[in-house]
Amino acid sequence: MNMKLIQVDEASRKFLLRAGESSYAFGVNAAGLLSSLHWGGLVERLEDLPSTREIECGRHRDPRRAAMDFQEYPAWGGEFYNEPALKVDFPDGVRCSILKYASHSVNADELVVTLKDHGYPLEVELHYQVREDSALLERHAVITNRGEGTVTLRSAQSACFHPPRNGKEYRLSHLAGRWGGEYMIKRQNLAQGKLVLENRTGLSTTFAHPFFALDEGGATEDAGRVWFGTLLWSGNWKIAVEQDPYEQPCVTGGVSDFDFAWPLKPGESFETPPFLCGVSDDGFGGASRALHAHQRRHIAPKIEAERTLPVLFNSWASMGVQVDEAKILEVAGKAAAVGAELFVIDDGWQAALGDWWPDPVKFPNGLKPIVDKVKALGMDFGLWVEVESFEVKSQLYQRHPDWAMSFPGREVYMNVRDDIGRRSVLLNFAREDVADHILESLRTLVRETGISYLKLDMNALFTNPGWDAAPEAERQTLWVKHARNLHKVFGALKTEFPALLLENCAAGGGRGDLSMDAVFGRINRSDNQDTLDILAMHEGFTWLHPSKMAGGACHISDATYHINLRRTPMKTQAYAGMMGSLAIGKNLPQCSQTELDEIAAHVKLHKRLRHVVQHGELHRLASLRDTPYAAFEFVSPDKSEAVLFVFGQCMQFAFKVPPFRLQGLDDGQLYAMEVHGANPQRDGFTATPEGYPPQSGQALRELGLRLELLGDYDAQIVHLKAKAPSRN
Ligand code: DGJ
């Protein structure tokens, strides 16, 4: 596209940004406030934008003040009553601010607009980044104290967005959940008032994910306009979705302002986390694909974006913490025989939380004999850690009880895990000495063991988030500093060991925000690996993250039987796992040869398909939320291959599943098809044992692919490969 990414009208002070096929515009109004002009479809000419005055008109009893309701970055002050992006306490006790346009600059693909308080030496830079190869706009703010006294930030949000007011009722879609049920899609219509999505647990997700999507009520997976955004932050956050009395929606989000007070000393700045936003005209599927493309190009390290993830064996599901040298050596050979490429010892190998060396009783010879054997078997080796906690029995706790996260004078809060009989305390990771110590321990661990994979776990929510020895003014900074240090430690580790594959796990999906993807290449979507539950969670998971990152310890396993007391066939477990980064969690020494052969066959199939699944574009074709079947299709970037996964939940009344109309294929190509998992007795009304007759991309889109799903937990895979052009 020829259209410039950033256009500025210096005379009228209007700014027009392009992000893919969408535009975002704002201008300076008569009062000097920065006011939103457009967020929606493409507007190519700057001259076509309305004036700030036209937008304001009629929205207030005094139209001159109206723009305060939809400022790009409203501070609390004056006649402003909505959610503020900024709330400050000045040294003299004044608690309000009015931010007015001061200047702007354009640097390649970034526009920076500087606002200044009308009276006090406080400056806010608003950063807007748009890129040729992304459909998303990235915003963040930098607040700087140019005065001589300390200013306290009470709220410092990343951005404020205004979808257009268009006479229709907006519907909010977001992701919420709980342990074992993360990434659930929730919906509700907006009405006048404010709805707050937030997480105040110290972690970023599980109960709510920092993501919103708004549509006019009718958007589907593949059609309709969706305005969406996600915050790149791994700590407490808040996204306020408001609708004012004039039906103007507004979304304001950033670091949570709960128990937050950030002292800005003279000359200091506070940089907010980025907030990514976009507009999709291809429904929720289009929004996901835009996020995935952006994640691959601009968030994930290159090595992770390009990596094809290995098949992993993880000890957790079959052994729990009862790991030892003999057991591990026994299972390693079996894991290699079924095709695992990465062998992971999960929780239980360590001397204690805090003491990140091998338990001398379980591993009297250290990890060396294990590493040697695993490598001799042709697998990579990986370990688990939970570095934000320490056990009371640990040497670290004995040496540094003062490193516990706590309020002085209050008893240290003990996290008790009944499942493994562990009592631990959270570390005050906001402290620099703690973060430095953990980084050093991790460096040593990686160097000494030669691991190629490290799983970060976190099994506690913040409790008693105190301050230790911090000066009074810094006692409400822990939430932010903890998250920053987490990024710093793992960012530094990844820089030092770029090939190290890091898994992001926090009691399942407790830190499933997109900022973690900047370092972590795999995510424990949930501890719940019940196949039906996975199918539901995977939809929400792929609203944010590329499908391939869906990891965890045990897709092929019956370890989470207890969750629903449901047993699903191994084939269904394996096929669901193949949509992400496949993990085996079966108790291999106890498996029969038939079971081992079956696991090996699934792993083999996965290895044949994973280049398409892991590097292709995802189209979610059917959802268990709407139908008794689900379908996910992956198309390779050059459209020469595709893989379709279909799952039947509980088929009844001889129900014939409607044809799956495939998306994203090349109309003119003829695709050969290979079907896996079809029921040998009943299938075959159109399929041959080798597959289906070849069909063109056009026919697959318009007529669809007929598959038969039967019984309970049926699962099939169709692998499509372009044979030749179907026509000239
Ligand atoms: C919770 C994680 O989600 C699991 O995968 C496992 O690593 C356990 N913790 C270990 O304690």
XYZ file of C-alpha atoms and ligand atoms in Angstrom:
739
model
C 0.000 0.000 0.000
C 1.299 3.441 -0.942
C -0.434 5.305 1.788
C 1.941 6.662 4.410
C 1.882 5.107 7.845
C 1.810 8.462 9.604
C 0.328 11.680 8.233
C 0.403 14.955 10.085
C -1.380 18.167 9.231
C 0.824 20.740 10.884
C -1.636 23.587 10.375
C -4.764 22.013 11.791
C -2.743 19.705 14.086
C -4.357 16.500 12.984
C -2.670 13.108 13.009
C -3.658 10.135 10.875
C -2.109 6.708 11.369
C -2.520 3.577 9.286
C -2.286 0.112 10.796
C -2.914 -2.501 8.114
C -6.364 -1.818 6.715
C -7.411 0.383 9.600
C -6.912 4.014 10.498
C -6.516 5.854 13.760
C -6.757 9.622 14.019
C -6.767 12.416 16.544
C -6.302 16.146 16.665
C -5.723 19.089 18.944
C -8.946 20.842 19.851
C -9.552 24.503 20.528
C -8.744 24.027 24.196
C -5.402 22.408 23.343
C -6.522 18.920 24.376
C -5.687 15.882 22.299
C -8.948 14.490 21.070
C -9.822 11.250 19.261
C -11.138 11.636 15.696
C -11.349 8.132 14.310
C -10.618 4.490 15.066
C -11.931 2.137 12.424
C -11.637 1.356 8.715
C -9.193 2.958 6.355
C -9.381 6.714 5.821
C -6.722 7.656 3.320
C -6.938 11.440 3.204
C -6.070 13.537 6.177
C -8.286 16.270 4.720
C -11.326 14.020 5.105
C -11.041 13.879 8.874
C -13.653 15.839 10.806
C -12.553 18.738 12.925
C -12.305 18.184 16.659
C -15.125 20.707 16.904
C -17.464 18.603 14.740
C -16.817 15.555 16.846
C -17.491 17.419 20.067
C -20.654 19.096 18.931
C -23.791 18.493 20.941
C -22.288 16.086 23.425
C -22.389 18.293 26.436
C -24.310 21.161 27.811
C -21.234 23.204 27.042
C -19.872 21.893 23.759
C -16.547 23.635 24.249
C -15.736 21.296 27.096
C -17.070 18.162 25.536
C -13.821 16.838 24.112
C -12.616 16.155 27.587
C -14.741 13.038 27.447
C -12.761 11.426 24.656
C -9.245 12.645 25.068
C -6.397 10.504 23.866
C -4.900 10.551 27.347
C -7.137 12.258 29.878
C -5.721 13.266 33.214
C -8.077 13.596 36.129
C -8.803 17.258 36.466
C -11.240 19.919 35.393
C -14.613 18.753 34.163
C -13.588 15.165 33.561
C -15.480 12.349 35.240
C -14.609 9.203 33.328
C -11.767 6.796 33.931
C -8.592 8.895 33.854
C -5.453 7.738 32.093
C -3.433 9.748 34.591
C -3.943 10.777 38.187
C -1.169 12.609 40.021
C -0.438 14.219 43.365
C 1.806 17.254 43.012
C 4.259 18.110 45.821
C 2.074 20.983 47.026
C -0.939 18.711 47.460
C -2.706 19.625 44.223
C -4.295 16.414 42.923
C -5.503 17.294 39.458
C -3.909 17.839 36.112
C -4.898 19.069 32.659
C -2.740 17.847 29.814
C -2.432 19.987 26.718
C -0.681 19.446 23.440
C 2.887 20.806 23.424
C 4.736 19.277 20.452
C 5.142 16.199 18.331
C 7.786 14.353 16.366
C 7.782 11.560 13.824
C 10.581 9.080 13.828
C 10.227 6.466 11.081
C 7.205 4.428 12.147
C 6.640 6.136 15.472
C 4.712 9.284 16.286
C 5.406 10.871 19.640
C 3.075 13.559 20.912
C 4.142 15.483 23.976
C 1.539 16.826 26.352
C 2.277 19.201 29.196
C 0.358 19.943 32.294
C -1.327 23.295 32.190
C 0.573 24.840 35.068
C 2.867 22.227 36.614
C 6.137 20.850 35.225
C 4.766 17.457 34.283
C 5.184 16.045 30.813
C 3.584 13.077 29.105
C 4.859 11.572 25.887
C 2.321 9.523 23.976
C 3.991 6.988 21.708
C 2.149 5.578 18.700
C 3.921 2.933 16.660
C 2.616 1.575 13.359
C 4.489 -0.742 11.021
C 4.232 -1.759 7.383
C 4.176 -5.441 8.302
C 1.638 -5.281 11.111
C -2.071 -4.519 11.252
C -1.724 -3.309 14.830
C -1.041 0.001 16.501
C 1.111 -0.028 19.618
C 0.720 2.694 22.208
C 2.456 3.535 25.432
C 3.068 6.623 27.532
C 6.095 8.065 29.312
C 5.382 10.411 32.201
C 8.233 12.685 33.285
C 8.553 14.935 36.269
C 10.297 18.136 35.122
C 9.795 19.851 38.457
C 11.807 20.058 41.638
C 9.659 18.116 44.055
C 8.455 14.514 44.000
C 5.215 13.859 42.124
C 3.224 10.757 43.033
C 1.499 8.849 40.272
C -1.770 7.350 41.508
C -2.740 5.994 38.125
C -0.657 5.898 34.957
C -2.456 4.025 32.213
C -0.992 2.978 28.897
C -3.697 4.255 26.582
C -7.271 5.208 26.100
C -9.230 4.105 22.989
C -12.497 5.315 21.506
C -14.356 3.038 19.129
C -16.806 5.121 17.110
C -20.162 6.086 18.448
C -22.487 4.616 15.854
C -25.921 4.176 17.338
C -25.479 0.455 17.900
C -25.058 -1.459 21.089
C -21.504 -2.632 21.507
C -20.755 -6.139 22.694
C -17.680 -6.771 24.796
C -15.814 -10.055 24.435
C -13.050 -10.873 26.867
C -11.132 -13.772 28.338
C -11.671 -14.873 31.909
C -11.520 -18.074 33.913
C -9.976 -19.847 36.836
C -7.431 -22.561 37.521
C -8.140 -25.447 35.153
C -10.435 -23.270 33.064
C -8.266 -20.467 31.746
C -8.891 -18.456 28.544
C -12.672 -18.792 28.565
C -14.478 -16.489 26.142
C -17.044 -14.286 27.911
C -19.440 -11.811 26.359
C -21.780 -9.044 27.434
C -23.324 -5.978 25.919
C -22.196 -2.542 26.967
C -24.616 -0.289 28.716
C -24.115 3.121 30.258
C -21.597 2.742 33.033
C -18.224 1.190 33.585
C -17.106 -2.397 33.480
C -13.679 -3.147 34.895
C -11.638 -6.101 33.744
C -8.670 -6.538 36.007
C -6.218 -8.786 37.732
C -4.938 -7.958 41.179
C -3.299 -11.258 42.062
C 0.214 -10.125 41.130
C 0.076 -12.388 38.081
C -1.412 -11.282 34.807
C -3.988 -13.915 33.928
C -5.963 -17.016 35.113
C -8.971 -15.015 36.369
C -8.915 -12.434 33.604
C -6.671 -11.767 30.628
C -5.616 -8.247 29.637
C -7.597 -8.329 26.414
C -10.788 -6.757 25.100
C -12.734 -6.968 21.866
C -15.733 -4.868 20.948
C -18.128 -5.443 18.089
C -21.583 -4.273 17.151
C -23.139 -7.518 18.243
C -22.989 -9.549 15.065
C -19.318 -10.221 14.390
C -18.485 -13.895 13.934
C -15.274 -15.860 13.611
C -14.789 -14.812 10.005
C -16.939 -11.735 9.401
C -17.788 -8.405 10.938
C -15.783 -5.584 12.417
C -14.000 -6.100 15.717
C -12.067 -3.473 17.679
C -9.619 -5.182 19.965
C -6.580 -4.654 22.124
C -4.273 -6.317 24.577
C -1.929 -5.033 27.214
C 1.631 -6.330 27.249
C 2.089 -6.635 30.960
C 2.728 -9.502 33.378
C 1.642 -7.900 36.638
C -1.556 -6.365 37.978
C -3.563 -4.604 35.296
C -6.863 -2.940 34.701
C -8.934 -2.351 31.579
C -11.957 -0.104 32.142
C -14.616 -0.331 29.453
C -17.016 2.568 29.736
C -20.009 3.845 27.911
C -20.845 7.432 28.626
C -24.333 8.957 28.688
C -23.947 9.820 24.994
C -23.252 6.199 24.040
C -19.587 6.867 23.429
C -17.562 3.800 24.361
C -14.108 4.240 25.772
C -11.483 1.707 26.822
C -8.726 2.746 29.214
C -6.067 0.316 30.287
C -2.707 -0.181 31.874
C -1.046 -1.130 35.123
C -3.602 -1.499 37.915
C -4.029 1.583 40.054
C -5.035 -0.549 43.047
C -2.474 -0.243 45.875
C -0.315 1.680 43.434
C 1.602 4.861 44.204
C 4.679 5.628 42.194
C 6.961 8.414 43.377
C 8.490 10.318 40.474
C 11.490 12.233 41.724
C 12.709 15.298 39.832
C 13.816 14.261 36.345
C 12.452 10.708 36.651
C 10.115 9.055 34.183
C 7.575 6.257 34.396
C 7.162 4.237 31.255
C 3.891 2.352 30.924
C 3.662 -1.081 29.318
C 2.574 -1.127 25.687
C -1.061 -1.547 24.693
C -1.572 -3.137 21.280
C -4.779 -2.483 19.409
C -6.319 -3.224 16.059
C -9.450 -3.331 13.960
C -10.408 -6.488 12.092
C -12.994 -6.667 9.333
C -12.696 -10.436 9.304
C -14.266 -11.065 12.672
C -12.552 -12.571 15.679
C -10.508 -14.914 13.499
C -9.063 -11.917 11.658
C -8.216 -10.264 14.967
C -6.389 -13.399 16.136
C -4.434 -13.726 12.914
C -3.373 -10.079 13.132
C -2.156 -10.663 16.699
C -0.343 -13.864 15.735
C 1.407 -12.153 12.817
C 2.436 -9.280 15.059
C 3.610 -11.661 17.778
C 5.796 -13.543 15.293
C 7.295 -10.422 13.756
C 7.543 -8.000 16.625
C 7.262 -9.747 19.978
C 8.781 -13.227 19.845
C 12.547 -13.546 19.563
C 13.412 -14.613 16.001
C 14.622 -17.989 17.204
C 11.254 -18.672 18.836
C 9.191 -17.368 15.943
C 11.070 -19.719 13.633
C 11.439 -22.672 15.963
C 9.495 -25.851 15.310
C 8.749 -27.027 18.805
C 10.021 -30.432 19.930
C 7.880 -33.301 21.192
C 8.334 -33.320 24.908
C 8.159 -35.894 27.656
C 7.489 -34.345 31.057
C 7.703 -36.237 34.354
C 4.992 -34.277 36.208
C 1.842 -36.141 35.169
C 3.161 -39.617 35.858
C 5.575 -39.062 38.756
C 4.649 -35.823 40.481
C 7.490 -34.809 42.786
C 8.508 -38.459 43.320
C 11.335 -38.293 40.806
C 14.721 -39.904 41.408
C 17.680 -41.113 39.421
C 16.477 -44.700 38.958
C 12.968 -43.739 37.842
C 14.177 -41.081 35.487
C 16.775 -43.347 33.900
C 14.122 -46.015 33.437
C 11.651 -43.728 31.720
C 14.164 -41.892 29.527
C 14.685 -44.843 27.164
C 10.942 -45.324 26.780
C 10.412 -41.630 26.079
C 13.038 -41.716 23.344
C 11.499 -44.881 21.889
C 8.085 -43.242 21.444
C 9.712 -40.300 19.695
C 10.177 -37.640 22.395
C 12.811 -35.075 21.472
C 12.982 -33.188 24.746
C 13.024 -34.848 28.146
C 11.908 -32.716 31.061
C 12.138 -33.346 34.778
C 9.441 -31.222 36.324
C 9.026 -30.348 39.997
C 10.833 -32.508 42.553
C 14.423 -32.614 41.242
C 15.585 -29.606 43.286
C 17.000 -29.519 46.799
C 14.260 -27.028 47.732
C 12.439 -24.060 46.263
C 15.181 -21.477 46.536
C 18.010 -24.028 46.385
C 18.304 -24.658 42.685
C 20.575 -27.661 42.705
C 19.673 -31.366 42.626
C 18.195 -32.995 45.705
C 21.176 -34.968 47.048
C 18.999 -37.854 48.244
C 17.048 -38.343 45.023
C 20.016 -37.597 42.782
C 23.131 -38.662 44.728
C 25.217 -38.405 41.548
C 23.810 -35.080 40.561
C 22.081 -34.727 37.214
C 25.088 -35.679 35.104
C 24.245 -39.389 34.604
C 20.764 -38.339 33.528
C 21.869 -35.588 31.196
C 24.383 -37.973 29.613
C 21.812 -40.692 29.100
C 19.131 -38.363 27.770
C 21.592 -36.898 25.300
C 22.891 -40.344 24.309
C 19.306 -41.265 23.532
C 19.139 -38.322 21.148
C 16.924 -36.080 23.286
C 17.446 -32.630 24.687
C 17.154 -32.138 28.414
C 15.083 -29.669 30.384
C 14.236 -28.705 33.961
C 11.507 -26.962 35.950
C 11.943 -24.089 38.407
C 9.690 -21.937 40.580
C 12.013 -19.077 41.363
C 9.658 -16.550 42.923
C 9.174 -18.703 46.038
C 11.400 -20.285 48.640
C 10.813 -23.007 51.159
C 11.409 -22.408 54.831
C 13.722 -25.419 54.850
C 15.848 -23.935 52.045
C 19.322 -22.568 52.631
C 18.156 -19.405 50.902
C 15.429 -18.838 53.497
C 17.834 -19.583 56.333
C 20.237 -16.987 54.962
C 17.693 -14.367 53.879
C 14.410 -14.573 55.778
C 14.181 -10.841 55.077
C 13.745 -11.622 51.366
C 10.198 -12.856 51.973
C 7.350 -10.832 50.540
C 5.706 -9.481 53.647
C 4.614 -6.489 55.656
C 6.941 -5.873 58.589
C 5.071 -6.772 61.753
C 2.777 -9.206 59.977
C 3.418 -12.894 59.963
C 4.921 -14.170 56.732
C 2.212 -15.784 54.632
C 2.782 -19.487 54.092
C 1.607 -21.026 50.823
C 0.589 -24.583 51.493
C 0.341 -27.107 48.671
C -1.580 -30.089 49.923
C -1.009 -32.042 46.715
C 2.710 -32.335 47.368
C 2.968 -31.369 51.028
C 4.961 -28.207 50.465
C 5.044 -24.973 52.433
C 6.667 -22.041 50.781
C 6.893 -18.290 51.007
C 6.925 -15.760 48.218
C 10.164 -13.953 47.540
C 10.143 -10.202 47.287
C 11.136 -10.241 43.645
C 10.756 -6.470 43.483
C 14.078 -6.217 45.314
C 17.046 -5.845 43.021
C 19.250 -8.093 45.173
C 16.666 -10.865 44.991
C 16.301 -10.557 41.218
C 20.098 -10.513 40.812
C 20.488 -13.577 42.988
C 17.861 -15.520 41.028
C 19.421 -14.554 37.718
C 22.793 -15.757 38.942
C 21.319 -19.077 40.175
C 19.620 -19.628 36.843
C 22.789 -18.829 34.906
C 24.695 -21.361 36.971
C 21.978 -23.959 36.517
C 21.879 -23.552 32.738
C 25.657 -23.594 32.438
C 26.222 -26.551 34.748
C 23.477 -28.808 33.433
C 23.554 -27.810 29.776
C 19.764 -27.762 29.658
C 18.117 -26.608 26.464
C 14.719 -26.001 28.084
C 13.616 -24.341 31.311
C 10.071 -24.206 32.642
C 9.233 -21.307 34.897
C 6.421 -22.094 37.294
C 4.680 -19.894 39.870
C 2.173 -21.520 42.174
C 1.124 -18.683 44.441
C -0.864 -15.501 44.195
C 0.617 -12.479 45.930
C -0.067 -12.236 49.620
C 1.164 -9.576 52.032
C 2.764 -7.601 49.234
C 4.836 -5.574 51.645
C 7.882 -3.469 51.171
C 10.654 -4.769 53.384
C 13.146 -1.975 53.918
C 11.826 0.398 51.253
C 11.424 4.060 52.149
C 7.875 5.148 52.850
C 7.294 6.725 49.453
C 8.153 3.476 47.686
C 5.863 1.138 49.544
C 3.286 0.710 46.828
C 5.648 0.026 43.969
C 6.149 -3.696 44.572
C 3.525 -4.913 42.093
C 5.139 -3.090 39.208
C 8.737 -3.720 40.225
C 8.083 -7.438 40.625
C 6.753 -7.732 37.063
C 9.555 -5.576 35.696
C 12.184 -7.703 37.444
C 10.599 -10.856 36.131
C 10.931 -9.536 32.586
C 14.437 -8.327 33.338
C 15.687 -11.638 34.755
C 14.268 -13.823 32.015
C 15.130 -11.308 29.314
C 18.750 -11.375 30.481
C 18.766 -15.178 30.626
C 17.385 -15.406 27.090
C 19.966 -12.926 25.842
C 22.759 -14.956 27.386
C 21.353 -18.318 26.240
C 19.370 -17.501 23.096
C 18.743 -21.135 22.171
C 17.272 -21.949 25.589
C 13.577 -22.718 25.147
C 11.654 -21.172 28.036
C 8.186 -22.322 29.040
C 5.866 -19.834 30.677
C 3.847 -21.598 33.364
C 2.151 -20.238 36.454
C 0.054 -23.010 37.969
C -1.135 -23.547 34.415
C -2.020 -20.387 32.510
C -1.414 -17.785 35.208
C 0.819 -15.539 33.130
C -0.677 -15.892 29.707
C -0.168 -12.295 28.650
C 1.528 -11.451 25.386
C 4.501 -9.657 26.932
C 5.792 -13.021 28.180
C 6.054 -14.136 24.549
C 8.973 -11.724 24.163
C 11.115 -14.290 25.920
C 9.115 -17.503 26.453
C 8.588 -19.813 23.493
C 6.057 -22.185 25.020
C 3.118 -21.686 27.393
C 1.412 -24.008 29.814
C -2.090 -23.113 28.622
C -3.602 -24.869 31.633
C -2.938 -27.685 34.055
C -6.214 -29.109 32.826
C -5.474 -31.462 29.936
C -8.939 -32.988 29.683
C -9.341 -33.046 25.913
C -12.801 -31.499 25.799
C -11.730 -28.738 28.127
C -8.614 -28.160 26.037
C -10.781 -27.622 22.967
C -12.659 -24.851 24.744
C -9.568 -23.236 26.253
C -7.661 -23.438 22.989
C -10.099 -21.060 21.334
C -9.453 -18.355 23.885
C -5.767 -19.193 24.015
C -5.472 -18.588 20.274
C -7.284 -15.286 20.600
C -3.934 -14.104 21.871
C -1.104 -16.544 21.246
C -0.058 -18.511 18.186
C -1.438 -22.034 18.429
C 1.976 -23.674 18.460
C 2.776 -22.183 21.861
C 0.106 -24.264 23.578
C 2.314 -26.428 25.718
C 1.990 -27.947 29.148
C 3.190 -31.201 30.572
C 0.859 -33.868 29.330
C -1.468 -33.800 26.350
C -1.212 -37.558 25.935
C -2.005 -38.709 29.445
C -4.874 -39.445 31.733
C -3.450 -37.369 34.522
C -6.269 -34.880 34.695
C -8.973 -37.513 34.792
C -9.903 -36.236 38.251
C -11.088 -32.910 36.878
C -14.218 -34.233 35.153
C -13.841 -37.986 35.734
C -13.745 -38.295 31.949
C -11.650 -40.693 29.939
C -10.977 -39.737 26.369
C -9.374 -41.946 23.725
C -5.635 -41.501 23.290
C -6.204 -40.518 19.672
C -8.402 -37.582 20.715
C -5.866 -36.488 23.325
C -3.035 -36.681 20.810
C -4.889 -34.838 18.045
C -5.818 -32.013 20.419
C -2.202 -31.842 21.601
C -0.936 -31.710 18.018
C -2.544 -28.290 17.581
C 0.148 -26.982 19.886
C 3.474 -28.225 21.148
C 2.816 -31.905 21.836
C 3.683 -33.307 25.260
C 3.605 -36.871 26.529
C 2.734 -37.400 30.162
C 1.818 -41.090 30.235
C 3.325 -43.406 32.782
C 5.479 -45.038 30.119
C 6.920 -47.909 32.186
C 3.358 -48.996 32.897
C 2.115 -48.739 29.321
C 1.493 -51.902 27.312
C 3.414 -52.350 24.068
C 0.189 -51.591 22.181
C -0.120 -48.278 23.996
C 3.540 -47.432 23.405
C 3.099 -48.220 19.713
C 0.056 -46.009 19.567
C 1.892 -43.097 21.216
C 4.761 -43.572 18.779
C 2.349 -43.519 15.822
C 0.762 -40.261 17.002
C 4.148 -38.681 17.549
C 5.199 -39.728 14.055
C 2.092 -38.206 12.540
C 2.599 -35.012 14.536
C 6.120 -34.687 13.187
C 4.768 -34.942 9.639
C 2.196 -32.214 10.199
C 3.758 -29.814 12.663
C 5.507 -27.558 10.147
C 2.060 -26.565 8.838
C 0.405 -26.313 12.245
C 3.215 -24.439 13.933
C 4.010 -21.981 11.164
C 0.648 -21.731 9.441
C -2.319 -19.421 9.823
C -5.151 -20.545 12.035
C -8.820 -20.519 11.076
C -11.215 -21.638 13.801
C -14.047 -23.176 11.785
C -16.361 -24.552 14.437
C -16.644 -24.236 18.181
C -17.919 -26.558 20.881
C -19.616 -23.471 22.282
C -22.033 -23.562 19.330
C -22.037 -27.112 17.968
C -21.288 -30.642 19.167
C -18.096 -30.513 17.127
C -15.067 -28.271 16.832
C -12.774 -27.652 13.886
C -9.439 -25.874 13.602
C -7.688 -25.412 10.258
C -4.045 -24.452 9.720
C -2.806 -23.209 6.347
C 0.882 -22.981 5.483
C 2.115 -19.483 4.598
C 2.434 -20.369 0.885
C -0.971 -22.134 0.930
C 0.556 -25.312 -0.431
C -0.532 -27.337 2.594
C -3.224 -27.288 5.204
C -4.185 -29.424 8.168
C -7.754 -29.680 9.391
C -8.521 -31.008 12.874
C -12.116 -31.952 13.648
C -13.438 -33.189 16.966
C -16.870 -34.575 17.790
C -17.971 -34.203 21.375
C -20.960 -36.492 21.750
C -22.745 -37.166 18.500
C -26.440 -37.978 18.624
C -29.413 -38.824 16.401
C -27.222 -39.874 13.450
C -26.377 -36.206 13.077
C -24.532 -35.433 9.890
C -21.934 -32.791 10.422
C -22.277 -30.058 7.791
C -19.391 -29.799 5.316
C -16.360 -27.963 6.692
C -15.878 -24.998 4.387
C -12.159 -24.430 4.441
C -10.613 -21.005 4.475
C -7.360 -19.453 3.386
C -6.584 -21.943 0.588
C -5.581 -21.051 -2.919
C -8.729 -21.189 -5.072
C -6.789 -22.280 -8.119
C -4.894 -25.167 -6.513
C -5.959 -28.764 -6.460
C -5.445 -30.311 -3.032
C -4.801 -33.996 -2.398
C -6.076 -35.176 0.949
C -4.922 -37.688 3.486
C -7.340 -38.524 6.272
C -6.233 -39.721 9.688
C -8.375 -41.151 12.405
C -11.536 -41.794 10.393
C -13.748 -44.520 11.761
C -12.980 -47.596 9.644
C -16.475 -49.099 9.988
C -18.633 -46.159 9.163
C -16.513 -43.722 7.251
C -16.045 -44.173 3.555
C -19.203 -42.745 2.101
C -16.984 -40.299 0.264
C -13.500 -41.218 1.458
C -11.268 -43.908 0.067
C -8.781 -45.616 2.377
C -6.111 -43.300 0.973
C -8.142 -40.199 1.533
C -10.591 -38.102 -0.377
C -10.528 -37.342 -4.072
C -8.536 -34.145 -4.726
C -10.516 -30.923 -4.689
C -9.744 -27.354 -5.620
C -9.266 -24.662 -3.010
C -12.332 -23.002 -4.454
C -14.484 -26.124 -4.045
C -13.187 -26.661 -0.528
C -14.200 -23.109 0.323
C -17.603 -23.157 -1.356
C -18.723 -26.783 -1.110
C -16.650 -27.787 1.860
C -15.269 -31.075 2.996
C -17.659 -33.778 4.173
C -16.502 -35.707 7.190
C -18.377 -38.065 9.419
C -18.102 -37.750 13.183
C -19.438 -40.527 15.338
C -19.894 -41.534 18.932
C -18.070 -39.761 21.739
C -14.795 -37.851 21.418
C -14.280 -38.631 17.746
C -11.300 -36.906 16.179
C -9.958 -36.741 12.645
C -7.217 -34.970 10.820
C -7.173 -34.138 7.134
C -3.823 -33.235 5.638
C -4.186 -31.305 2.386
C -1.363 -30.881 -0.069
C -1.458 -28.867 -3.263
C -0.938 -31.223 -6.184
C -1.132 -28.914 -9.139
C -3.079 -25.875 -10.222
C -6.713 -26.851 -10.811
C -6.954 -24.578 -13.837
C -4.761 -22.223 -15.808
C 1.920 -26.347 38.341
C 2.237 -26.517 36.902
O 1.235 -25.936 36.129
C 2.425 -27.983 36.591
O 2.632 -28.175 35.225
C 3.563 -28.525 37.404
O 4.756 -27.965 36.944
C 3.351 -28.238 38.879
N 2.992 -26.878 39.140
C 4.580 -28.576 39.671
O 4.474 -28.220 40.985
